[in-house]
PDB file of N, CA, C and O in Angstrom:
ATOM      1  N   MET A   1     108.248  83.972  96.404  1.00 76.00           N
ATOM      2  CA  MET A   1     106.740  84.695  96.150  1.00 76.00           C
ATOM      3  C   MET A   1     106.199  85.929  97.124  1.00 76.00           C
ATOM      4  O   MET A   1     105.737  84.766  98.303  1.00 76.00           O
ATOM      5  N   SER A   2     105.822  86.556  97.291  1.00 88.00           N
ATOM      6  CA  SER A   2     106.020  87.503  98.293  1.00 88.00           C
ATOM      7  C   SER A   2     104.186  87.855  98.635  1.00 88.00           C
ATOM      8  O   SER A   2     103.693  87.147  97.436  1.00 88.00           O
ATOM      9  N   SER A   3     104.050  88.759  99.741  1.00 93.00           N
ATOM     10  CA  SER A   3     102.923  88.373  99.601  1.00 93.00           C
ATOM     11  C   SER A   3     102.031  89.592 100.754  1.00 93.00           C
ATOM     12  O   SER A   3     103.706  90.469 101.341  1.00 93.00           O
ATOM     13  N   VAL A   4     101.448  90.274 100.333  1.00 96.00           N
ATOM     14  CA  VAL A   4     100.636  91.474 101.232  1.00 96.00           C
ATOM     15  C   VAL A   4      99.492  91.090 101.576  1.00 96.00           C
ATOM     16  O   VAL A   4      98.651  90.625 101.181  1.00 96.00           O
ATOM     17  N   PHE A   5      99.053  92.236 103.067  1.00 97.00           N
ATOM     18  CA  PHE A   5      97.787  91.921 103.475  1.00 97.00           C
ATOM     19  C   PHE A   5      96.892  92.979 103.573  1.00 97.00           C
ATOM     20  O   PHE A   5      97.511  94.475 103.819  1.00 97.00           O
ATOM     21  N   MET A   6      95.822  92.781 103.008  1.00 96.00           N
ATOM     22  CA  MET A   6      95.230  94.041 102.451  1.00 96.00           C
ATOM     23  C   MET A   6      93.845  94.260 102.855  1.00 96.00           C
ATOM     24  O   MET A   6      93.193  93.286 103.601  1.00 96.00           O
ATOM     25  N   ILE A   7      93.123  95.325 103.535  1.00 97.00           N
ATOM     26  CA  ILE A   7      91.925  95.584 104.629  1.00 97.00           C
ATOM     27  C   ILE A   7      91.092  95.996 103.610  1.00 97.00           C
ATOM     28  O   ILE A   7      91.258  97.379 102.982  1.00 97.00           O
ATOM     29  N   TYR A   8      89.866  95.516 102.850  1.00 95.00           N
ATOM     30  CA  TYR A   8      89.033  96.076 102.150  1.00 95.00           C
ATOM     31  C   TYR A   8      87.795  96.161 102.873  1.00 95.00           C
ATOM     32  O   TYR A   8      87.467  95.977 103.427  1.00 95.00           O
ATOM     33  N   PHE A   9      87.075  97.609 102.554  1.00 95.00           N
ATOM     34  CA  PHE A   9      85.300  98.154 102.512  1.00 95.00           C
ATOM     35  C   PHE A   9      85.004  98.189 101.476  1.00 95.00           C
ATOM     36  O   PHE A   9      85.070  98.325 100.163  1.00 95.00           O
ATOM     37  N   GLU A  10      83.429  96.984 101.576  1.00 94.00           N
ATOM     38  CA  GLU A  10      82.629  97.283 100.838  1.00 94.00           C
ATOM     39  C   GLU A  10      81.156  98.476 101.127  1.00 94.00           C
ATOM     40  O   GLU A  10      81.414  98.822 102.098  1.00 94.00           O
ATOM     41  N   ASP A  11      81.350  99.135 100.605  1.00 92.00           N
ATOM     42  CA  ASP A  11      80.291 100.582 100.031  1.00 92.00           C
ATOM     43  C   ASP A  11      78.871  99.860  99.333  1.00 92.00           C
ATOM     44  O   ASP A  11      78.563  99.088  98.161  1.00 92.00           O
ATOM     45  N   ALA A  12      78.120 100.872 100.305  1.00 91.00           N
ATOM     46  CA  ALA A  12      76.657 100.420  99.897  1.00 91.00           C
ATOM     47  C   ALA A  12      75.889 100.977  98.673  1.00 91.00           C
ATOM     48  O   ALA A  12      75.482 100.645  98.524  1.00 91.00           O
ATOM     49  N   LEU A  13      76.938 102.408  98.335  1.00 87.00           N
ATOM     50  CA  LEU A  13      76.474 103.059  97.430  1.00 87.00           C
ATOM     51  C   LEU A  13      76.665 103.062  96.225  1.00 87.00           C
ATOM     52  O   LEU A  13      75.304 102.568  95.552  1.00 87.00           O
ATOM     53  N   ASN A  14      77.597 102.043  95.803  1.00 83.00           N
ATOM     54  CA  ASN A  14      77.855 102.487  94.668  1.00 83.00           C
ATOM     55  C   ASN A  14      78.437 100.659  94.582  1.00 83.00           C
ATOM     56  O   ASN A  14      79.113 100.250  93.571  1.00 83.00           O
ATOM     57  N   HIS A  15      78.067 100.172  95.893  1.00 81.00           N
ATOM     58  CA  HIS A  15      78.942  98.476  95.720  1.00 81.00           C
ATOM     59  C   HIS A  15      79.662  98.084  95.673  1.00 81.00           C
ATOM     60  O   HIS A  15      80.461  96.977  94.858  1.00 81.00           O
ATOM     61  N   SER A  16      80.893  98.845  95.267  1.00 86.00           N
ATOM     62  CA  SER A  16      82.866  98.868  95.126  1.00 86.00           C
ATOM     63  C   SER A  16      82.961  98.537  96.121  1.00 86.00           C
ATOM     64  O   SER A  16      82.417  98.601  97.980  1.00 86.00           O
ATOM     65  N   ILE A  17      84.353  98.067  95.929  1.00 88.00           N
ATOM     66  CA  ILE A  17      85.217  97.096  96.692  1.00 88.00           C
ATOM     67  C   ILE A  17      86.697  98.361  96.854  1.00 88.00           C
ATOM     68  O   ILE A  17      87.010  98.553  95.816  1.00 88.00           O
ATOM     69  N   SER A  18      87.241  98.848  98.091  1.00 88.00           N
ATOM     70  CA  SER A  18      88.123  99.692  98.221  1.00 88.00           C
ATOM     71  C   SER A  18      88.852  99.919  99.005  1.00 88.00           C
ATOM     72  O   SER A  18      89.021  98.659 100.111  1.00 88.00           O
ATOM     73  N   THR A  19      90.348  99.605  98.885  1.00 87.00           N
ATOM     74  CA  THR A  19      91.278  99.278  99.792  1.00 87.00           C
ATOM     75  C   THR A  19      91.475 100.514 100.782  1.00 87.00           C
ATOM     76  O   THR A  19      91.379 101.220 100.475  1.00 87.00           O
ATOM     77  N   ARG A  20      91.357  99.700 102.242  1.00 85.00           N
ATOM     78  CA  ARG A  20      91.700 100.732 103.289  1.00 85.00           C
ATOM     79  C   ARG A  20      93.687 100.840 103.492  1.00 85.00           C
ATOM     80  O   ARG A  20      94.007 102.071 103.416  1.00 85.00           O
ATOM     81  N   GLU A  21      94.046  99.975 104.053  1.00 92.00           N
ATOM     82  CA  GLU A  21      95.054 100.135 104.371  1.00 92.00           C
ATOM     83  C   GLU A  21      95.632  98.193 103.521  1.00 92.00           C
ATOM     84  O   GLU A  21      95.372  97.295 103.134  1.00 92.00           O
ATOM     85  N   GLU A  22      97.109  98.632 103.727  1.00 95.00           N
ATOM     86  CA  GLU A  22      98.115  97.664 103.242  1.00 95.00           C
ATOM     87  C   GLU A  22      98.727  97.368 104.478  1.00 95.00           C
ATOM     88  O   GLU A  22      99.463  98.057 104.857  1.00 95.00           O
ATOM     89  N   PHE A  23      99.128  95.812 104.643  1.00 97.00           N
ATOM     90  CA  PHE A  23      99.969  95.531 105.775  1.00 97.00           C
ATOM     91  C   PHE A  23     101.555  94.505 105.070  1.00 97.00           C
ATOM     92  O   PHE A  23     101.184  93.405 104.500  1.00 97.00           O
ATOM     93  N   ALA A  24     102.045  94.318 106.095  1.00 96.00           N
ATOM     94  CA  ALA A  24     103.277  93.427 105.596  1.00 96.00           C
ATOM     95  C   ALA A  24     103.459  92.109 106.091  1.00 96.00           C
ATOM     96  O   ALA A  24     103.517  90.640 105.532  1.00 96.00           O
ATOM     97  N   THR A  25     102.151  91.889 107.337  1.00 96.00           N
ATOM     98  CA  THR A  25     102.137  90.777 108.478  1.00 96.00           C
ATOM     99  C   THR A  25     100.782  90.653 107.885  1.00 96.00           C
ATOM    100  O   THR A  25     100.017  91.730 108.256  1.00 96.00           O
ATOM    101  N   TYR A  26     100.372  89.062 108.616  1.00 97.00           N
ATOM    102  CA  TYR A  26      99.099  88.630 108.725  1.00 97.00           C
ATOM    103  C   TYR A  26      98.793  89.655 110.341  1.00 97.00           C
ATOM    104  O   TYR A  26      97.939  90.360 110.422  1.00 97.00           O
ATOM    105  N   ASP A  27     100.290  89.311 111.498  1.00 97.00           N
ATOM    106  CA  ASP A  27      99.491  89.992 112.576  1.00 97.00           C
ATOM    107  C   ASP A  27      99.078  91.308 112.657  1.00 97.00           C
ATOM    108  O   ASP A  27      98.101  91.611 113.704  1.00 97.00           O
ATOM    109  N   GLU A  28      99.584  92.059 111.981  1.00 97.00           N
ATOM    110  CA  GLU A  28     100.131  93.707 111.752  1.00 97.00           C
ATOM    111  C   GLU A  28      98.235  93.777 111.438  1.00 97.00           C
ATOM    112  O   GLU A  28      97.692  94.382 111.599  1.00 97.00           O
ATOM    113  N   ALA A  29      98.035  93.133 110.475  1.00 98.00           N
ATOM    114  CA  ALA A  29      96.332  93.271 109.901  1.00 98.00           C
ATOM    115  C   ALA A  29      95.358  92.885 110.745  1.00 98.00           C
ATOM    116  O   ALA A  29      94.699  93.892 110.409  1.00 98.00           O
ATOM    117  N   LYS A  30      96.029  91.528 111.124  1.00 98.00           N
ATOM    118  CA  LYS A  30      94.422  91.242 111.825  1.00 98.00           C
ATOM    119  C   LYS A  30      94.422  92.596 113.042  1.00 98.00           C
ATOM    120  O   LYS A  30      93.016  91.999 113.310  1.00 98.00           O
ATOM    121  N   VAL A  31      95.401  93.418 113.916  1.00 98.00           N
ATOM    122  CA  VAL A  31      94.662  93.886 114.821  1.00 98.00           C
ATOM    123  C   VAL A  31      94.222  95.566 114.144  1.00 98.00           C
ATOM    124  O   VAL A  31      92.877  95.297 114.724  1.00 98.00           O
ATOM    125  N   VAL A  32      94.117  95.471 113.086  1.00 97.00           N
ATOM    126  CA  VAL A  32      93.616  96.572 112.613  1.00 97.00           C
ATOM    127  C   VAL A  32      92.609  96.613 112.184  1.00 97.00           C
ATOM    128  O   VAL A  32      91.470  97.170 112.184  1.00 97.00           O
ATOM    129  N   TRP A  33      92.515  94.864 111.262  1.00 97.00           N
ATOM    130  CA  TRP A  33      90.704  94.500 111.072  1.00 97.00           C
ATOM    131  C   TRP A  33      90.132  94.376 112.111  1.00 97.00           C
ATOM    132  O   TRP A  33      88.659  95.049 112.331  1.00 97.00           O
ATOM    133  N   GLU A  34      90.546  94.327 113.178  1.00 98.00           N
ATOM    134  CA  GLU A  34      89.761  93.763 114.651  1.00 98.00           C
ATOM    135  C   GLU A  34      89.503  95.052 115.061  1.00 98.00           C
ATOM    136  O   GLU A  34      88.369  95.379 115.758  1.00 98.00           O
ATOM    137  N   SER A  35      89.775  96.467 114.913  1.00 98.00           N
ATOM    138  CA  SER A  35      89.728  97.483 115.423  1.00 98.00           C
ATOM    139  C   SER A  35      88.328  98.166 114.542  1.00 98.00           C
ATOM    140  O   SER A  35      87.584  98.786 115.384  1.00 98.00           O
ATOM    141  N   TYR A  36      88.867  97.928 113.012  1.00 97.00           N
ATOM    142  CA  TYR A  36      87.944  98.169 112.328  1.00 97.00           C
ATOM    143  C   TYR A  36      86.113  97.479 112.762  1.00 97.00           C
ATOM    144  O   TYR A  36      84.992  98.357 113.172  1.00 97.00           O
ATOM    145  N   VAL A  37      86.553  96.081 112.571  1.00 98.00           N
ATOM    146  CA  VAL A  37      84.952  95.804 113.321  1.00 98.00           C
ATOM    147  C   VAL A  37      84.503  96.045 114.508  1.00 98.00           C
ATOM    148  O   VAL A  37      83.558  96.577 114.603  1.00 98.00           O
ATOM    149  N   LYS A  38      85.336  96.278 115.551  1.00 97.00           N
ATOM    150  CA  LYS A  38      85.205  96.995 116.792  1.00 97.00           C
ATOM    151  C   LYS A  38      84.465  98.303 116.623  1.00 97.00           C
ATOM    152  O   LYS A  38      83.605  98.326 117.473  1.00 97.00           O
ATOM    153  N   ASP A  39      84.621  98.679 115.735  1.00 96.00           N
ATOM    154  CA  ASP A  39      84.331 100.548 115.861  1.00 96.00           C
ATOM    155  C   ASP A  39      83.170 100.885 114.550  1.00 96.00           C
ATOM    156  O   ASP A  39      82.540 101.527 115.122  1.00 96.00           O
ATOM    157  N   GLY A  40      82.826  99.947 113.897  1.00 94.00           N
ATOM    158  CA  GLY A  40      81.680  99.889 113.476  1.00 94.00           C
ATOM    159  C   GLY A  40      81.778 100.609 112.424  1.00 94.00           C
ATOM    160  O   GLY A  40      82.599 100.945 112.291  1.00 94.00           O
ATOM    161  N   PRO A  41      80.438 100.570 111.226  1.00 93.00           N
ATOM    162  CA  PRO A  41      80.732 101.017 109.927  1.00 93.00           C
ATOM    163  C   PRO A  41      80.657 102.950 110.217  1.00 93.00           C
ATOM    164  O   PRO A  41      80.652 103.081 110.954  1.00 93.00           O
ATOM    165  N   SER A  42      81.366 102.807 109.168  1.00 90.00           N
ATOM    166  CA  SER A  42      81.082 104.344 108.775  1.00 90.00           C
ATOM    167  C   SER A  42      80.925 104.981 107.760  1.00 90.00           C
ATOM    168  O   SER A  42      80.943 104.387 106.397  1.00 90.00           O
ATOM    169  N   GLY A  43      80.469 106.016 107.066  1.00 90.00           N
ATOM    170  CA  GLY A  43      79.810 106.361 105.821  1.00 90.00           C
ATOM    171  C   GLY A  43      78.909 105.432 105.303  1.00 90.00           C
ATOM    172  O   GLY A  43      77.939 104.685 105.683  1.00 90.00           O
ATOM    173  N   TYR A  44      79.345 104.684 104.340  1.00 93.00           N
ATOM    174  CA  TYR A  44      78.701 104.205 103.164  1.00 93.00           C
ATOM    175  C   TYR A  44      79.370 102.343 103.356  1.00 93.00           C
ATOM    176  O   TYR A  44      78.718 101.149 102.921  1.00 93.00           O
ATOM    177  N   ASP A  45      79.817 102.283 104.646  1.00 94.00           N
ATOM    178  CA  ASP A  45      80.962 100.402 104.884  1.00 94.00           C
ATOM    179  C   ASP A  45      79.661  99.702 105.075  1.00 94.00           C
ATOM    180  O   ASP A  45      78.731  99.928 106.124  1.00 94.00           O
ATOM    181  N   ILE A  46      79.534  98.452 104.690  1.00 95.00           N
ATOM    182  CA  ILE A  46      78.747  97.393 105.158  1.00 95.00           C
ATOM    183  C   ILE A  46      79.363  96.261 105.321  1.00 95.00           C
ATOM    184  O   ILE A  46      79.028  95.228 106.038  1.00 95.00           O
ATOM    185  N   ALA A  47      80.672  96.050 104.995  1.00 96.00           N
ATOM    186  CA  ALA A  47      81.721  94.751 104.876  1.00 96.00           C
ATOM    187  C   ALA A  47      83.033  94.993 105.517  1.00 96.00           C
ATOM    188  O   ALA A  47      83.091  95.992 104.658  1.00 96.00           O
ATOM    189  N   VAL A  48      83.548  94.981 105.866  1.00 97.00           N
ATOM    190  CA  VAL A  48      85.058  95.045 105.919  1.00 97.00           C
ATOM    191  C   VAL A  48      85.844  93.529 105.441  1.00 97.00           C
ATOM    192  O   VAL A  48      85.087  92.702 106.073  1.00 97.00           O
ATOM    193  N   GLU A  49      87.527  93.165 105.085  1.00 96.00           N
ATOM    194  CA  GLU A  49      87.342  91.736 104.620  1.00 96.00           C
ATOM    195  C   GLU A  49      89.179  92.027 104.672  1.00 96.00           C
ATOM    196  O   GLU A  49      89.578  93.094 104.479  1.00 96.00           O
ATOM    197  N   LEU A  50      90.030  91.017 105.219  1.00 97.00           N
ATOM    198  CA  LEU A  50      91.198  90.774 105.225  1.00 97.00           C
ATOM    199  C   LEU A  50      91.576  90.017 104.515  1.00 97.00           C
ATOM    200  O   LEU A  50      91.159  89.203 104.379  1.00 97.00           O
ATOM    201  N   CYS A  51      92.215  90.595 103.613  1.00 96.00           N
ATOM    202  CA  CYS A  51      93.076  89.524 102.364  1.00 96.00           C
ATOM    203  C   CYS A  51      94.824  89.658 102.317  1.00 96.00           C
ATOM    204  O   CYS A  51      94.635  90.200 102.519  1.00 96.00           O
ATOM    205  N   GLU A  52      95.002  88.592 101.936  1.00 96.00           N
ATOM    206  CA  GLU A  52      96.161  88.500 101.527  1.00 96.00           C
ATOM    207  C   GLU A  52      96.326  88.515  99.856  1.00 96.00           C
ATOM    208  O   GLU A  52      96.043  87.333  99.425  1.00 96.00           O
ATOM    209  N   ILE A  53      97.430  89.249  99.559  1.00 95.00           N
ATOM    210  CA  ILE A  53      97.447  89.242  97.517  1.00 95.00           C
ATOM    211  C   ILE A  53      99.228  88.436  97.569  1.00 95.00           C
ATOM    212  O   ILE A  53     100.239  88.796  98.457  1.00 95.00           O
ATOM    213  N   VAL A  54      98.931  87.766  97.186  1.00 94.00           N
ATOM    214  CA  VAL A  54     100.273  86.904  96.771  1.00 94.00           C
ATOM    215  C   VAL A  54     101.138  87.666  95.270  1.00 94.00           C
ATOM    216  O   VAL A  54     100.156  87.677  94.772  1.00 94.00           O
ATOM    217  N   GLY A  55     102.121  87.665  95.523  1.00 87.00           N
ATOM    218  CA  GLY A  55     102.832  88.032  94.363  1.00 87.00           C
ATOM    219  C   GLY A  55     101.926  88.986  93.378  1.00 87.00           C
ATOM    220  O   GLY A  55     101.565  90.218  94.062  1.00 87.00           O
ATOM    221  N   ASP A  56     101.910  89.722  92.583  1.00 81.00           N
ATOM    222  CA  ASP A  56     101.153  90.566  91.883  1.00 81.00           C
ATOM    223  C   ASP A  56      99.867  90.154  91.401  1.00 81.00           C
ATOM    224  O   ASP A  56      99.630  90.483  90.226  1.00 81.00           O
ATOM    225  N   TYR A  57      99.049  90.163  92.168  1.00 78.00           N
ATOM    226  CA  TYR A  57      97.660  89.780  92.517  1.00 78.00           C
ATOM    227  C   TYR A  57      97.487  88.400  91.734  1.00 78.00           C
ATOM    228  O   TYR A  57      96.122  88.558  91.207  1.00 78.00           O
ATOM    229  N   GLU A  58      98.649  87.478  91.763  1.00 82.00           N
ATOM    230  CA  GLU A  58      98.334  86.111  91.280  1.00 82.00           C
ATOM    231  C   GLU A  58      97.306  85.525  91.748  1.00 82.00           C
ATOM    232  O   GLU A  58      96.881  84.654  91.123  1.00 82.00           O
ATOM    233  N   ASP A  59      97.023  85.551  93.107  1.00 92.00           N
ATOM    234  CA  ASP A  59      96.105  84.692  93.877  1.00 92.00           C
ATOM    235  C   ASP A  59      95.947  86.040  95.258  1.00 92.00           C
ATOM    236  O   ASP A  59      96.736  86.531  95.417  1.00 92.00           O
ATOM    237  N   ILE A  60      94.276  85.794  95.491  1.00 93.00           N
ATOM    238  CA  ILE A  60      93.653  86.366  96.752  1.00 93.00           C
ATOM    239  C   ILE A  60      93.377  85.335  97.715  1.00 93.00           C
ATOM    240  O   ILE A  60      92.365  84.950  96.978  1.00 93.00           O
ATOM    241  N   ILE A  61      93.993  85.316  98.488  1.00 95.00           N
ATOM    242  CA  ILE A  61      93.061  84.433  99.565  1.00 95.00           C
ATOM    243  C   ILE A  61      92.431  85.302 100.507  1.00 95.00           C
ATOM    244  O   ILE A  61      92.936  85.853 101.725  1.00 95.00           O
ATOM    245  N   PRO A  62      91.464  85.081 100.929  1.00 96.00           N
ATOM    246  CA  PRO A  62      90.664  85.628 101.739  1.00 96.00           C
ATOM    247  C   PRO A  62      91.030  85.245 103.126  1.00 96.00           C
ATOM    248  O   PRO A  62      91.031  83.901 103.469  1.00 96.00           O
ATOM    249  N   HIS A  63      90.704  85.995 104.226  1.00 97.00           N
ATOM    250  CA  HIS A  63      91.443  85.802 105.607  1.00 97.00           C
ATOM    251  C   HIS A  63      89.977  85.592 106.926  1.00 97.00           C
ATOM    252  O   HIS A  63      89.693  84.449 107.505  1.00 97.00           O
ATOM    253  N   ASP A  64      89.676  86.886 106.578  1.00 98.00           N
ATOM    254  CA  ASP A  64      88.907  87.277 107.471  1.00 98.00           C
ATOM    255  C   ASP A  64      87.848  88.354 107.031  1.00 98.00           C
ATOM    256  O   ASP A  64      87.896  89.563 106.195  1.00 98.00           O
ATOM    257  N   TYR A  65      86.679  88.381 107.121  1.00 97.00           N
ATOM    258  CA  TYR A  65      85.252  88.943 106.812  1.00 97.00           C
ATOM    259  C   TYR A  65      84.414  89.624 107.426  1.00 97.00           C
ATOM    260  O   TYR A  65      83.475  88.321 108.806  1.00 97.00           O
ATOM    261  N   HIS A  66      84.159  90.475 107.692  1.00 98.00           N
ATOM    262  CA  HIS A  66      82.801  90.782 109.044  1.00 98.00           C
ATOM    263  C   HIS A  66      81.743  91.383 107.882  1.00 98.00           C
ATOM    264  O   HIS A  66      82.138  92.803 107.261  1.00 98.00           O
ATOM    265  N   GLU A  67      80.621  91.441 108.335  1.00 96.00           N
ATOM    266  CA  GLU A  67      79.865  91.893 107.305  1.00 96.00           C
ATOM    267  C   GLU A  67      78.516  92.616 108.627  1.00 96.00           C
ATOM    268  O   GLU A  67      77.617  91.940 109.390  1.00 96.00           O
ATOM    269  N   TRP A  68      78.170  93.988 108.148  1.00 96.00           N
ATOM    270  CA  TRP A  68      77.774  95.124 109.430  1.00 96.00           C
ATOM    271  C   TRP A  68      76.294  95.297 109.142  1.00 96.00           C
ATOM    272  O   TRP A  68      75.715  94.894 109.966  1.00 96.00           O
ATOM    273  N   PHE A  69      76.111  94.862 107.601  1.00 94.00           N
ATOM    274  CA  PHE A  69      75.139  95.609 106.868  1.00 94.00           C
ATOM    275  C   PHE A  69      74.753  94.346 105.447  1.00 94.00           C
ATOM    276  O   PHE A  69      75.473  94.331 105.089  1.00 94.00           O
ATOM    277  N   THR A  70      73.677  93.990 105.421  1.00 92.00           N
ATOM    278  CA  THR A  70      73.048  93.294 104.149  1.00 92.00           C
ATOM    279  C   THR A  70      73.002  94.598 103.374  1.00 92.00           C
ATOM    280  O   THR A  70      72.731  95.729 103.838  1.00 92.00           O
ATOM    281  N   GLN A  71      73.152  94.704 102.013  1.00 91.00           N
ATOM    282  CA  GLN A  71      72.678  95.644 101.402  1.00 91.00           C
ATOM    283  C   GLN A  71      70.982  96.253 102.007  1.00 91.00           C
ATOM    284  O   GLN A  71      70.634  97.804 102.085  1.00 91.00           O
ATOM    285  N   GLU A  72      70.276  95.479 101.914  1.00 92.00           N
ATOM    286  CA  GLU A  72      69.145  95.574 102.224  1.00 92.00           C
ATOM    287  C   GLU A  72      68.910  96.292 103.875  1.00 92.00           C
ATOM    288  O   GLU A  72      68.433  97.124 104.025  1.00 92.00           O
ATOM    289  N   GLU A  73      69.223  95.423 104.400  1.00 93.00           N
ATOM    290  CA  GLU A  73      69.329  96.250 105.759  1.00 93.00           C
ATOM    291  C   GLU A  73      70.160  97.502 106.031  1.00 93.00           C
ATOM    292  O   GLU A  73      69.968  98.343 106.692  1.00 93.00           O
ATOM    293  N   TRP A  74      71.108  97.764 105.176  1.00 91.00           N
ATOM    294  CA  TRP A  74      71.792  99.037 105.030  1.00 91.00           C
ATOM    295  C   TRP A  74      71.004 100.489 104.439  1.00 91.00           C
ATOM    296  O   TRP A  74      70.584 101.479 105.001  1.00 91.00           O
ATOM    297  N   GLU A  75      70.071  99.665 103.315  1.00 91.00           N
ATOM    298  CA  GLU A  75      69.150 100.588 102.997  1.00 91.00           C
ATOM    299  C   GLU A  75      67.814 101.094 103.859  1.00 91.00           C
ATOM    300  O   GLU A  75      67.625 101.885 104.260  1.00 91.00           O
ATOM    301  N   ALA A  76      67.565 100.002 104.968  1.00 92.00           N
ATOM    302  CA  ALA A  76      66.201  99.971 105.588  1.00 92.00           C
ATOM    303  C   ALA A  76      66.908 100.958 106.710  1.00 92.00           C
ATOM    304  O   ALA A  76      65.957 101.564 107.454  1.00 92.00           O
ATOM    305  N   ALA A  77      68.230 100.893 106.901  1.00 90.00           N
ATOM    306  CA  ALA A  77      68.493 101.675 108.789  1.00 90.00           C
ATOM    307  C   ALA A  77      68.364 103.374 107.823  1.00 90.00           C
ATOM    308  O   ALA A  77      69.064 104.051 108.519  1.00 90.00           O
ATOM    309  N   HIS A  78      68.596 103.556 106.768  1.00 90.00           N
ATOM    310  CA  HIS A  78      69.392 104.940 106.066  1.00 90.00           C
ATOM    311  C   HIS A  78      68.782 104.817 105.127  1.00 90.00           C
ATOM    312  O   HIS A  78      68.452 104.975 103.786  1.00 90.00           O
ATOM    313  N   PRO A  79      67.027 105.550 105.278  1.00 89.00           N
ATOM    314  CA  PRO A  79      65.855 105.677 104.261  1.00 89.00           C
ATOM    315  C   PRO A  79      66.141 106.498 103.238  1.00 89.00           C
ATOM    316  O   PRO A  79      65.852 106.721 102.237  1.00 89.00           O
ATOM    317  N   SER A  80      67.201 107.897 103.744  1.00 90.00           N
ATOM    318  CA  SER A  80      67.590 108.745 103.285  1.00 90.00           C
ATOM    319  C   SER A  80      68.607 108.343 101.897  1.00 90.00           C
ATOM    320  O   SER A  80      68.670 108.971 100.897  1.00 90.00           O
ATOM    321  N   GLY A  81      69.402 107.557 101.904  1.00 85.00           N
ATOM    322  CA  GLY A  81      70.006 106.827 100.778  1.00 85.00           C
ATOM    323  C   GLY A  81      71.496 107.740 101.339  1.00 85.00           C
ATOM    324  O   GLY A  81      72.388 107.158 100.599  1.00 85.00           O
ATOM    325  N   HIS A  82      71.839 108.314 102.478  1.00 87.00           N
ATOM    326  CA  HIS A  82      72.645 108.571 103.113  1.00 87.00           C
ATOM    327  C   HIS A  82      73.193 108.036 104.405  1.00 87.00           C
ATOM    328  O   HIS A  82      72.153 108.222 104.959  1.00 87.00           O
ATOM    329  N   PRO A  83      74.532 108.173 105.118  1.00 86.00           N
ATOM    330  CA  PRO A  83      74.889 108.117 106.468  1.00 86.00           C
ATOM    331  C   PRO A  83      73.712 109.010 107.056  1.00 86.00           C
ATOM    332  O   PRO A  83      74.033 110.086 106.844  1.00 86.00           O
ATOM    333  N   ASP A  84      73.767 108.503 108.194  1.00 71.00           N
ATOM    334  CA  ASP A  84      72.721 109.571 109.544  1.00 71.00           C
ATOM    335  C   ASP A  84      74.461 110.508 109.808  1.00 71.00           C
ATOM    336  O   ASP A  84      75.236 109.903 110.290  1.00 71.00           O
TER     337      ASP A  84
END
């Protein structure tokens, strides 16, 4: 059974999860995930996660997670409700 590695972002505005990129190997995905963590959040991003997707979404295995803000911290840092 094949697997792919996906980078997901969690959004503070509508609490959704969006896919940013897909990779064939963990090593490729980890390098990009680390660059996102280092660069910091943009827009409404509050967290980034690297997951392995097995088969046709038969199993989702979380590997790495980084949270820049909790929902409350993001709201406190952005009182207008929009990224600065």
